[in-house]
Every structure is written in structure tokens, then in C-alpha cells.
Amino acid sequence: MFFIAYMHHEIAVRIRDFNVRLEKILKWGETALKLQNNMQPRRQVSSGLQMKTSQLVEPNLVGKEILHACRSLVNLVLEHKDKKAYKLGIVGTGGIGKTTLAQKIYNDDQVKKVFTKKAWICVSQKYSQMYSEVDVLKEVLRNFGVHREQGETKTELQKKLAETIENESFFLVLDDVWHPEVWLDVLRTPLDAAATGIVIVTTRHDSVAVSIGVDHMHRVELMSTQVGWELLWRSMNINEEREVKNLKDIGMEIVSKCGGLPLAIKLIGRVLTTKDKTENEWRKLIKNSAWSRTDLQPELRGALYVLYKRMVTNF
């Protein structure tokens, strides 16, 4: 019995240590990718909800596919700017660039001129577990520049939101939505008081976009290998391809290992900044066993786990 209890304790300690290290890698990744340029610092609201707002995306770290899609979707937004509540869905797997695309649209100069009220809300997977309906309403009101009182109920906040937006135009981004209720049960009714409005929903799941009732669904496709190669060397703070021209073939292999996911390519680019620009060094990274781990959650596989190993073992 003592041995079993000891083993349970050891397992618990290892899990705790892994969680601590994982938290460090996520924080390091945000810093390395300069995500502070993509969003304002997270703001703490009443019950522990943390939401993000959007600033300008770093132009050198945006693939050509994203720029092309942005122009197309900005035109779509402007075409429907006089609708009551036109909903646009941006759908794709995690790390593929949905948020980056939404940020580009949100910060577009033409879009900024059209709408009187703008809000960016990141709800994420923890909605309904940790986040409350009151939190969401408070954050939208904060984005709209409206003061909230302590202890206000969902009904009171919905009324305040409806009064704020009445006869106005709004542009709302709901980023990383896992549950359609954030729109259907919380925001849809009060925002109906607006004269016009655009809602952009980013989600990994088609079913969420369909449940919300988007009028147009845009699917973000995997990044091409050629564009991924450019993103890789730009993520290394390199201004000219000629600096790594001799490494293009192996660089394309690395991009393929990243599965066409922009986030993974950026993360690996940050790892490569710490290594010599030689084929031997880059080949070591490709051959690292971390790429082939299959006993992890999908979010921890591939590039993210390579980065994790880089942090804890300094390979």
C-alpha cells in the first residue's frame, strides 16, 4: 500500500511539473512571436474571465493567402455594411490563421471608418465552464466604452447594451467560439437594436458557424509550401531570402513537417533563430523524435511539442 501511495504521489508530482513547464512554453511562445503586437494585454474581468482585443498584425508574419482572403472579406463586409446583422464565419483547424485573418479585417482602415462601435471578444473553449454570460456582456460594453456597475444581472446588462447600440452600427468579432450560445442566448437579442451590424465568428467547427446562422462561411486553407517557406525565414527575423537561400530545400521539409499551419511554422522559426544557419543544424531539428510523438493531445503534437522540448532540454 505504501508503494502504491508513493507511486501515486510521484505521478502527481510529474503531472504538476509538466503543467508548470507547459505554461512556461506557452508564455515563451507568445513573447517570441511578439503576440503583444497582435493584441492588447489581457484584461481581467469579474469572475476570472480573460478576453483579448485586437491591434495590428505584424505584416511580415502574414502569408499571402491571408492577405488575399483579407481583401476579399473586407469587400464582403463593406458590401453588407447596411444589413441588420450580417454574420461572417471564418472556419479552420487550430493554428491555421483564423484569428490573424480576423485581426486584419478588424484593423482595416476602410472597416474602421464605417462602424461607430467595435468590439473584439475572445471566448474560447472554456465558455460555459469558467466564463459567464455576464462576463461576456460586460466585456462587449467595455469595448463599446460603456461603464458597468457591480452586481448588474444579465438582463440589466442586455438592456444597457441594447440602449447603447440603438440606431448605431457595430462591428463585432467573436474569436475562437466553441459554443454557439454566446451569440444565440447572450448577444443576439440586445444587438438586434442596432441599425446595422457585422459579426465575424472564428471557430474550428462548421457546426458552430451553422448553429449561429452565418450568412457566409470562409474556410481558411492550409498554407502552401512556398508561402510557408517565406513565413519561416521571416519568422527568423530575416529580411532577405538570400541569407538562407542555400537552406531552402531543407526549409521546405520543415514547412511540410509543420503541416501547413502558420502558427507551427512561426514557432519553429523562433527555434531556428537560436541555431546556426547550417543544413546540419536544421537536419537535427527535423530528426528530433518530438515530431513523432502520438501519445499527446492534438494541440501538443508536432511543432508545439518540439518547442516544448527545446525549452526543457535545450536540444
mmCIF file of C-alpha atoms in Angstrom:
data_model
loop_
_atom_site.group_PDB
_atom_site.id
_atom_site.type_symbol
_atom_site.label_atom_id
_atom_site.label_comp_id
_atom_site.label_asym_id
_atom_site.label_seq_id
_atom_site.Cartn_x
_atom_site.Cartn_y
_atom_site.Cartn_z
ATOM 1 C CA MET A 1 0.000 0.000 0.000
ATOM 2 C CA PHE A 2 2.854 2.344 0.842
ATOM 3 C CA PHE A 3 4.455 1.641 -2.539
ATOM 4 C CA ILE A 4 1.190 2.369 -4.392
ATOM 5 C CA ALA A 5 0.694 5.602 -2.460
ATOM 6 C CA TYR A 6 4.295 6.582 -3.233
ATOM 7 C CA MET A 7 3.797 5.921 -6.953
ATOM 8 C CA HIS A 8 0.585 7.971 -6.996
ATOM 9 C CA HIS A 9 2.479 10.817 -5.358
ATOM 10 C CA GLU A 10 5.277 10.577 -7.918
ATOM 11 C CA ILE A 11 2.796 10.638 -10.798
ATOM 12 C CA ALA A 12 1.026 13.663 -9.320
ATOM 13 C CA VAL A 13 4.347 15.491 -8.970
ATOM 14 C CA ARG A 14 5.280 14.726 -12.589
ATOM 15 C CA ILE A 15 1.900 15.940 -13.846
ATOM 16 C CA ARG A 16 2.272 19.133 -11.830
ATOM 17 C CA ASP A 17 5.783 19.714 -13.170
ATOM 18 C CA PHE A 18 4.613 19.080 -16.739
ATOM 19 C CA ASN A 19 1.793 21.615 -16.342
ATOM 20 C CA VAL A 20 4.236 24.201 -14.995
ATOM 21 C CA ARG A 21 6.600 23.632 -17.912
ATOM 22 C CA LEU A 22 3.760 23.736 -20.426
ATOM 23 C CA GLU A 23 2.619 27.061 -19.018
ATOM 24 C CA LYS A 24 6.177 28.382 -19.433
ATOM 25 C CA ILE A 25 6.367 27.251 -23.041
ATOM 26 C CA LEU A 26 3.068 28.879 -23.916
ATOM 27 C CA LYS A 27 4.159 32.149 -22.325
ATOM 28 C CA TRP A 28 7.549 31.973 -24.045
ATOM 29 C CA GLY A 29 5.886 31.278 -27.373
ATOM 30 C CA GLU A 30 3.671 34.340 -27.039
ATOM 31 C CA THR A 31 6.673 36.526 -26.284
ATOM 32 C CA ALA A 32 8.820 35.057 -29.052
ATOM 33 C CA LEU A 33 6.127 35.584 -31.653
ATOM 34 C CA LYS A 34 5.548 39.132 -30.448
ATOM 35 C CA LEU A 35 1.884 38.474 -29.832
ATOM 36 C CA GLN A 36 1.787 41.619 -27.780
ATOM 37 C CA ASN A 37 1.778 43.413 -31.139
ATOM 38 C CA ASN A 38 -1.273 41.444 -32.183
ATOM 39 C CA MET A 39 -3.385 42.121 -29.151
ATOM 40 C CA GLN A 40 -3.594 44.345 -26.098
ATOM 41 C CA PRO A 41 -2.712 42.799 -22.734
ATOM 42 C CA ARG A 42 -5.449 40.557 -21.449
ATOM 43 C CA ARG A 43 -7.870 42.297 -19.180
ATOM 44 C CA GLN A 44 -9.153 40.614 -16.043
ATOM 45 C CA VAL A 45 -12.901 40.914 -15.504
ATOM 46 C CA SER A 46 -15.223 39.938 -12.718
ATOM 47 C CA SER A 47 -15.126 36.141 -12.428
ATOM 48 C CA GLY A 48 -11.690 35.474 -13.823
ATOM 49 C CA LEU A 49 -12.626 35.818 -17.489
ATOM 50 C CA GLN A 50 -9.728 36.851 -19.670
ATOM 51 C CA MET A 51 -10.524 38.262 -23.075
ATOM 52 C CA LYS A 52 -8.389 39.682 -25.832
ATOM 53 C CA THR A 53 -8.700 42.721 -28.009
ATOM 54 C CA SER A 54 -7.040 43.183 -31.356
ATOM 55 C CA GLN A 55 -4.387 45.512 -32.690
ATOM 56 C CA LEU A 56 -2.393 45.439 -35.903
ATOM 57 C CA VAL A 57 -0.963 42.133 -37.084
ATOM 58 C CA GLU A 58 2.774 42.175 -37.823
ATOM 59 C CA PRO A 59 2.806 42.416 -41.650
ATOM 60 C CA ASN A 60 5.969 40.340 -42.227
ATOM 61 C CA LEU A 61 4.412 37.355 -40.446
ATOM 62 C CA VAL A 62 1.278 37.126 -42.567
ATOM 63 C CA GLY A 63 1.132 34.748 -45.510
ATOM 64 C CA LYS A 64 -0.033 35.806 -48.961
ATOM 65 C CA GLU A 65 -3.130 33.605 -48.640
ATOM 66 C CA ILE A 66 -4.203 35.596 -45.592
ATOM 67 C CA LEU A 67 -3.661 38.917 -47.365
ATOM 68 C CA HIS A 68 -5.680 37.777 -50.377
ATOM 69 C CA ALA A 69 -8.504 36.446 -48.192
ATOM 70 C CA CYS A 70 -8.492 39.673 -46.185
ATOM 71 C CA ARG A 71 -9.080 41.808 -49.273
ATOM 72 C CA SER A 72 -11.927 39.551 -50.364
ATOM 73 C CA LEU A 73 -13.620 39.501 -46.955
ATOM 74 C CA VAL A 74 -13.200 43.242 -46.372
ATOM 75 C CA ASN A 75 -15.061 43.773 -49.651
ATOM 76 C CA LEU A 76 -17.760 41.384 -48.416
ATOM 77 C CA VAL A 77 -18.069 43.290 -45.133
ATOM 78 C CA LEU A 78 -18.369 46.632 -46.915
ATOM 79 C CA GLU A 79 -20.883 45.190 -49.349
ATOM 80 C CA HIS A 80 -23.151 44.161 -46.461
ATOM 81 C CA LYS A 81 -22.438 47.044 -44.065
ATOM 82 C CA ASP A 82 -26.058 48.239 -44.255
ATOM 83 C CA LYS A 83 -27.530 44.884 -43.179
ATOM 84 C CA LYS A 84 -29.198 44.456 -39.791
ATOM 85 C CA ALA A 85 -26.772 41.785 -38.559
ATOM 86 C CA TYR A 86 -24.662 40.193 -41.265
ATOM 87 C CA LYS A 87 -22.704 37.233 -39.887
ATOM 88 C CA LEU A 88 -19.446 36.004 -41.422
ATOM 89 C CA GLY A 89 -17.866 32.730 -40.298
ATOM 90 C CA ILE A 90 -14.126 32.039 -40.519
ATOM 91 C CA VAL A 91 -13.567 28.304 -40.084
ATOM 92 C CA GLY A 92 -10.464 26.134 -39.899
ATOM 93 C CA THR A 93 -8.314 23.926 -37.703
ATOM 94 C CA GLY A 94 -6.336 25.303 -34.762
ATOM 95 C CA GLY A 95 -3.240 27.336 -35.664
ATOM 96 C CA ILE A 96 -4.244 27.787 -39.294
ATOM 97 C CA GLY A 97 -4.610 31.582 -39.137
ATOM 98 C CA LYS A 98 -8.294 32.300 -38.391
ATOM 99 C CA THR A 99 -7.528 34.885 -35.728
ATOM 100 C CA THR A 100 -4.828 36.519 -37.857
ATOM 101 C CA LEU A 101 -7.304 36.905 -40.722
ATOM 102 C CA ALA A 102 -9.975 38.316 -38.416
ATOM 103 C CA GLN A 103 -7.432 40.791 -36.985
ATOM 104 C CA LYS A 104 -6.517 42.018 -40.452
ATOM 105 C CA ILE A 105 -10.181 42.667 -41.241
ATOM 106 C CA TYR A 106 -10.827 44.277 -37.839
ATOM 107 C CA ASN A 107 -7.925 46.695 -38.311
ATOM 108 C CA ASP A 108 -8.630 47.533 -41.948
ATOM 109 C CA ASP A 109 -8.828 51.310 -42.472
ATOM 110 C CA GLN A 110 -11.988 51.084 -44.582
ATOM 111 C CA VAL A 111 -13.745 48.996 -41.933
ATOM 112 C CA LYS A 112 -12.718 51.402 -39.172
ATOM 113 C CA LYS A 113 -14.420 54.295 -40.966
ATOM 114 C CA VAL A 114 -17.781 52.584 -41.352
ATOM 115 C CA PHE A 115 -18.777 51.405 -37.869
ATOM 116 C CA THR A 116 -19.375 53.558 -34.804
ATOM 117 C CA LYS A 117 -18.943 50.719 -32.297
ATOM 118 C CA LYS A 118 -16.320 47.962 -32.466
ATOM 119 C CA ALA A 119 -15.583 45.037 -30.163
ATOM 120 C CA TRP A 120 -13.228 42.059 -30.177
ATOM 121 C CA ILE A 121 -14.152 39.232 -27.805
ATOM 122 C CA CYS A 122 -12.174 36.003 -27.370
ATOM 123 C CA VAL A 123 -14.482 33.459 -25.763
ATOM 124 C CA SER A 124 -12.536 30.189 -26.210
ATOM 125 C CA GLN A 125 -13.291 26.627 -25.191
ATOM 126 C CA LYS A 126 -13.846 27.430 -21.516
ATOM 127 C CA TYR A 127 -17.065 29.352 -22.161
ATOM 128 C CA SER A 128 -19.917 27.925 -20.024
ATOM 129 C CA GLN A 129 -17.400 26.331 -17.665
ATOM 130 C CA MET A 130 -15.438 29.328 -16.428
ATOM 131 C CA TYR A 131 -16.878 32.271 -18.327
ATOM 132 C CA SER A 132 -20.318 33.616 -17.540
ATOM 133 C CA GLU A 133 -22.887 35.363 -19.700
ATOM 134 C CA VAL A 134 -22.448 38.434 -17.505
ATOM 135 C CA ASP A 135 -18.694 38.453 -18.235
ATOM 136 C CA VAL A 136 -19.313 38.447 -21.987
ATOM 137 C CA LEU A 137 -21.833 41.273 -21.814
ATOM 138 C CA LYS A 138 -19.535 43.361 -19.602
ATOM 139 C CA GLU A 139 -16.648 42.901 -21.997
ATOM 140 C CA VAL A 140 -18.706 43.968 -25.019
ATOM 141 C CA LEU A 141 -19.877 47.052 -23.127
ATOM 142 C CA ARG A 142 -16.300 47.839 -22.108
ATOM 143 C CA ASN A 143 -15.231 47.633 -25.756
ATOM 144 C CA PHE A 144 -18.071 49.993 -26.621
ATOM 145 C CA GLY A 145 -16.880 52.445 -23.950
ATOM 146 C CA VAL A 146 -19.786 51.954 -21.546
ATOM 147 C CA HIS A 147 -19.418 51.961 -17.759
ATOM 148 C CA ARG A 148 -20.754 48.919 -15.894
ATOM 149 C CA GLU A 149 -21.937 48.780 -12.310
ATOM 150 C CA GLN A 150 -21.002 45.993 -9.915
ATOM 151 C CA GLY A 151 -23.654 43.322 -9.446
ATOM 152 C CA GLU A 152 -25.607 44.000 -12.633
ATOM 153 C CA THR A 153 -27.563 40.992 -13.879
ATOM 154 C CA LYS A 154 -27.620 39.502 -17.358
ATOM 155 C CA THR A 155 -30.997 41.135 -18.047
ATOM 156 C CA GLU A 156 -29.790 44.546 -16.886
ATOM 157 C CA LEU A 157 -26.639 44.324 -18.967
ATOM 158 C CA GLN A 158 -28.538 43.193 -22.061
ATOM 159 C CA LYS A 159 -30.841 46.179 -21.675
ATOM 160 C CA LYS A 160 -27.865 48.528 -21.288
ATOM 161 C CA LEU A 161 -26.246 47.036 -24.387
ATOM 162 C CA ALA A 162 -29.436 47.440 -26.416
ATOM 163 C CA GLU A 163 -29.726 51.073 -25.341
ATOM 164 C CA THR A 164 -26.055 51.701 -26.180
ATOM 165 C CA ILE A 165 -26.305 50.255 -29.660
ATOM 166 C CA GLU A 166 -29.750 51.529 -30.600
ATOM 167 C CA ASN A 167 -29.693 53.138 -34.060
ATOM 168 C CA GLU A 168 -25.908 52.719 -34.179
ATOM 169 C CA SER A 169 -23.669 50.500 -36.335
ATOM 170 C CA PHE A 170 -21.400 47.887 -34.814
ATOM 171 C CA PHE A 171 -18.587 45.555 -35.848
ATOM 172 C CA LEU A 172 -18.131 42.575 -33.536
ATOM 173 C CA VAL A 173 -15.560 39.761 -33.673
ATOM 174 C CA LEU A 174 -16.265 36.632 -31.629
ATOM 175 C CA ASP A 175 -12.939 34.839 -31.704
ATOM 176 C CA ASP A 176 -12.370 31.121 -31.039
ATOM 177 C CA VAL A 177 -16.020 30.211 -30.482
ATOM 178 C CA TRP A 178 -16.741 26.660 -29.328
ATOM 179 C CA HIS A 179 -20.348 27.139 -28.208
ATOM 180 C CA PRO A 180 -22.992 28.989 -30.299
ATOM 181 C CA GLU A 181 -24.868 30.020 -27.148
ATOM 182 C CA VAL A 182 -22.578 33.022 -26.704
ATOM 183 C CA TRP A 183 -24.387 34.541 -29.687
ATOM 184 C CA LEU A 184 -27.780 32.837 -29.555
ATOM 185 C CA ASP A 185 -28.510 33.281 -25.840
ATOM 186 C CA VAL A 186 -26.430 36.303 -24.867
ATOM 187 C CA LEU A 187 -25.713 38.811 -27.638
ATOM 188 C CA ARG A 188 -28.232 38.270 -30.426
ATOM 189 C CA THR A 189 -31.247 39.928 -28.766
ATOM 190 C CA PRO A 190 -29.605 43.129 -27.443
ATOM 191 C CA LEU A 191 -27.598 43.711 -30.623
ATOM 192 C CA ASP A 192 -30.790 43.486 -32.655
ATOM 193 C CA ALA A 193 -31.458 47.056 -31.501
ATOM 194 C CA ALA A 194 -28.669 48.327 -33.760
ATOM 195 C CA ALA A 195 -29.441 49.881 -37.107
ATOM 196 C CA THR A 196 -26.708 47.878 -38.826
ATOM 197 C CA GLY A 197 -24.017 45.462 -37.768
ATOM 198 C CA ILE A 198 -21.416 42.920 -38.831
ATOM 199 C CA VAL A 199 -20.489 39.875 -36.760
ATOM 200 C CA ILE A 200 -17.371 37.826 -37.538
ATOM 201 C CA VAL A 201 -17.151 34.416 -35.869
ATOM 202 C CA THR A 202 -13.913 32.410 -35.882
ATOM 203 C CA THR A 203 -14.304 28.743 -34.972
ATOM 204 C CA ARG A 204 -12.779 25.340 -35.555
ATOM 205 C CA HIS A 205 -16.157 23.745 -36.084
ATOM 206 C CA ASP A 206 -18.542 24.107 -39.020
ATOM 207 C CA SER A 207 -21.419 23.111 -36.731
ATOM 208 C CA VAL A 208 -20.855 26.175 -34.536
ATOM 209 C CA ALA A 209 -20.943 28.530 -37.529
ATOM 210 C CA VAL A 210 -24.079 26.810 -38.861
ATOM 211 C CA SER A 211 -25.823 26.987 -35.476
ATOM 212 C CA ILE A 212 -25.073 30.688 -35.215
ATOM 213 C CA GLY A 213 -26.529 31.099 -38.693
ATOM 214 C CA VAL A 214 -23.661 32.730 -40.552
ATOM 215 C CA ASP A 215 -24.568 34.257 -43.901
ATOM 216 C CA HIS A 216 -21.178 33.435 -45.417
ATOM 217 C CA MET A 217 -18.604 30.845 -44.364
ATOM 218 C CA HIS A 218 -14.943 31.265 -45.303
ATOM 219 C CA ARG A 219 -12.676 28.261 -44.820
ATOM 220 C CA VAL A 220 -9.017 29.020 -44.123
ATOM 221 C CA GLU A 221 -6.908 26.560 -46.084
ATOM 222 C CA LEU A 222 -3.505 25.167 -45.200
ATOM 223 C CA MET A 223 -0.582 27.350 -46.226
ATOM 224 C CA SER A 224 1.246 26.361 -49.424
ATOM 225 C CA THR A 225 4.808 25.106 -49.010
ATOM 226 C CA GLN A 226 6.285 28.022 -50.953
ATOM 227 C CA VAL A 227 4.482 30.643 -48.877
ATOM 228 C CA GLY A 228 5.261 28.646 -45.735
ATOM 229 C CA TRP A 229 8.969 28.826 -46.570
ATOM 230 C CA GLU A 230 8.773 32.604 -46.780
ATOM 231 C CA LEU A 231 6.912 32.731 -43.474
ATOM 232 C CA LEU A 232 9.586 30.516 -41.908
ATOM 233 C CA TRP A 233 12.559 32.734 -42.741
ATOM 234 C CA ARG A 234 10.658 35.913 -41.983
ATOM 235 C CA SER A 235 9.797 34.436 -38.559
ATOM 236 C CA MET A 236 13.557 34.192 -38.002
ATOM 237 C CA ASN A 237 13.829 37.996 -38.304
ATOM 238 C CA ILE A 238 15.497 37.622 -41.722
ATOM 239 C CA ASN A 239 14.734 40.378 -44.209
ATOM 240 C CA GLU A 240 16.129 38.802 -47.398
ATOM 241 C CA GLU A 241 15.702 35.208 -48.572
ATOM 242 C CA ARG A 242 19.275 35.195 -49.911
ATOM 243 C CA GLU A 243 20.527 34.877 -46.309
ATOM 244 C CA VAL A 244 19.145 31.337 -46.187
ATOM 245 C CA LYS A 245 18.809 30.542 -49.896
ATOM 246 C CA ASN A 246 21.127 27.546 -49.522
ATOM 247 C CA LEU A 247 18.760 26.089 -46.893
ATOM 248 C CA LYS A 248 15.568 26.330 -48.942
ATOM 249 C CA ASP A 249 15.232 22.597 -49.647
ATOM 250 C CA ILE A 250 15.509 21.565 -46.018
ATOM 251 C CA GLY A 251 13.417 24.582 -45.047
ATOM 252 C CA MET A 252 10.632 23.300 -47.279
ATOM 253 C CA GLU A 253 10.908 19.944 -45.497
ATOM 254 C CA ILE A 254 10.444 21.714 -42.175
ATOM 255 C CA VAL A 255 7.398 23.553 -43.506
ATOM 256 C CA SER A 256 5.919 20.225 -44.616
ATOM 257 C CA LYS A 257 6.542 18.800 -41.137
ATOM 258 C CA CYS A 258 4.515 21.723 -39.780
ATOM 259 C CA GLY A 259 1.539 20.545 -41.832
ATOM 260 C CA GLY A 260 0.919 23.892 -43.493
ATOM 261 C CA LEU A 261 -0.095 25.520 -40.182
ATOM 262 C CA PRO A 262 1.150 29.141 -39.911
ATOM 263 C CA LEU A 263 1.351 29.053 -36.111
ATOM 264 C CA ALA A 264 3.534 25.935 -36.192
ATOM 265 C CA ILE A 265 5.795 27.474 -38.844
ATOM 266 C CA LYS A 266 6.225 30.649 -36.785
ATOM 267 C CA LEU A 267 7.042 28.641 -33.654
ATOM 268 C CA ILE A 268 9.694 26.583 -35.440
ATOM 269 C CA GLY A 269 11.084 29.772 -36.970
ATOM 270 C CA ARG A 270 11.687 31.053 -33.458
ATOM 271 C CA VAL A 271 13.509 27.827 -32.565
ATOM 272 C CA LEU A 272 15.734 28.189 -35.644
ATOM 273 C CA THR A 273 16.811 31.688 -34.584
ATOM 274 C CA THR A 274 18.773 30.016 -31.764
ATOM 275 C CA LYS A 275 20.642 27.675 -34.129
ATOM 276 C CA ASP A 276 23.397 28.068 -36.707
ATOM 277 C CA LYS A 277 22.158 28.556 -40.253
ATOM 278 C CA THR A 278 23.586 25.268 -41.486
ATOM 279 C CA GLU A 279 21.959 22.226 -43.035
ATOM 280 C CA ASN A 280 23.391 20.046 -40.282
ATOM 281 C CA GLU A 281 21.714 22.068 -37.522
ATOM 282 C CA TRP A 282 18.388 22.231 -39.337
ATOM 283 C CA ARG A 283 18.572 18.495 -40.087
ATOM 284 C CA LYS A 284 18.943 17.792 -36.364
ATOM 285 C CA LEU A 285 15.675 19.621 -35.741
ATOM 286 C CA ILE A 286 13.839 17.603 -38.413
ATOM 287 C CA LYS A 287 15.134 14.310 -36.997
ATOM 288 C CA ASN A 288 14.159 15.129 -33.421
ATOM 289 C CA SER A 289 11.869 12.455 -32.021
ATOM 290 C CA ALA A 290 9.481 15.095 -30.662
ATOM 291 C CA TRP A 291 7.859 15.350 -34.108
ATOM 292 C CA SER A 292 6.647 11.760 -33.968
ATOM 293 C CA ARG A 293 5.042 11.745 -30.533
ATOM 294 C CA THR A 294 1.485 10.433 -30.929
ATOM 295 C CA ASP A 295 0.537 9.986 -27.276
ATOM 296 C CA LEU A 296 -0.269 13.675 -26.843
ATOM 297 C CA GLN A 297 -3.359 15.778 -27.355
ATOM 298 C CA PRO A 298 -3.525 17.185 -30.932
ATOM 299 C CA GLU A 299 -2.734 20.694 -29.671
ATOM 300 C CA LEU A 300 0.592 19.475 -28.199
ATOM 301 C CA ARG A 301 1.866 17.480 -31.159
ATOM 302 C CA GLY A 302 4.358 18.460 -33.829
ATOM 303 C CA ALA A 303 5.827 21.952 -33.699
ATOM 304 C CA LEU A 304 4.497 22.867 -30.265
ATOM 305 C CA TYR A 305 5.998 19.772 -28.672
ATOM 306 C CA VAL A 306 9.307 20.405 -30.469
ATOM 307 C CA LEU A 307 9.286 23.874 -28.949
ATOM 308 C CA TYR A 308 8.439 22.387 -25.544
ATOM 309 C CA LYS A 309 11.404 20.013 -25.810
ATOM 310 C CA ARG A 310 13.596 22.947 -26.819
ATOM 311 C CA MET A 311 12.639 24.733 -23.610
ATOM 312 C CA VAL A 312 13.005 21.890 -21.124
ATOM 313 C CA THR A 313 16.016 20.029 -22.607
ATOM 314 C CA ASN A 314 17.743 22.703 -24.711
ATOM 315 C CA PHE A 315 18.255 20.194 -27.553
#
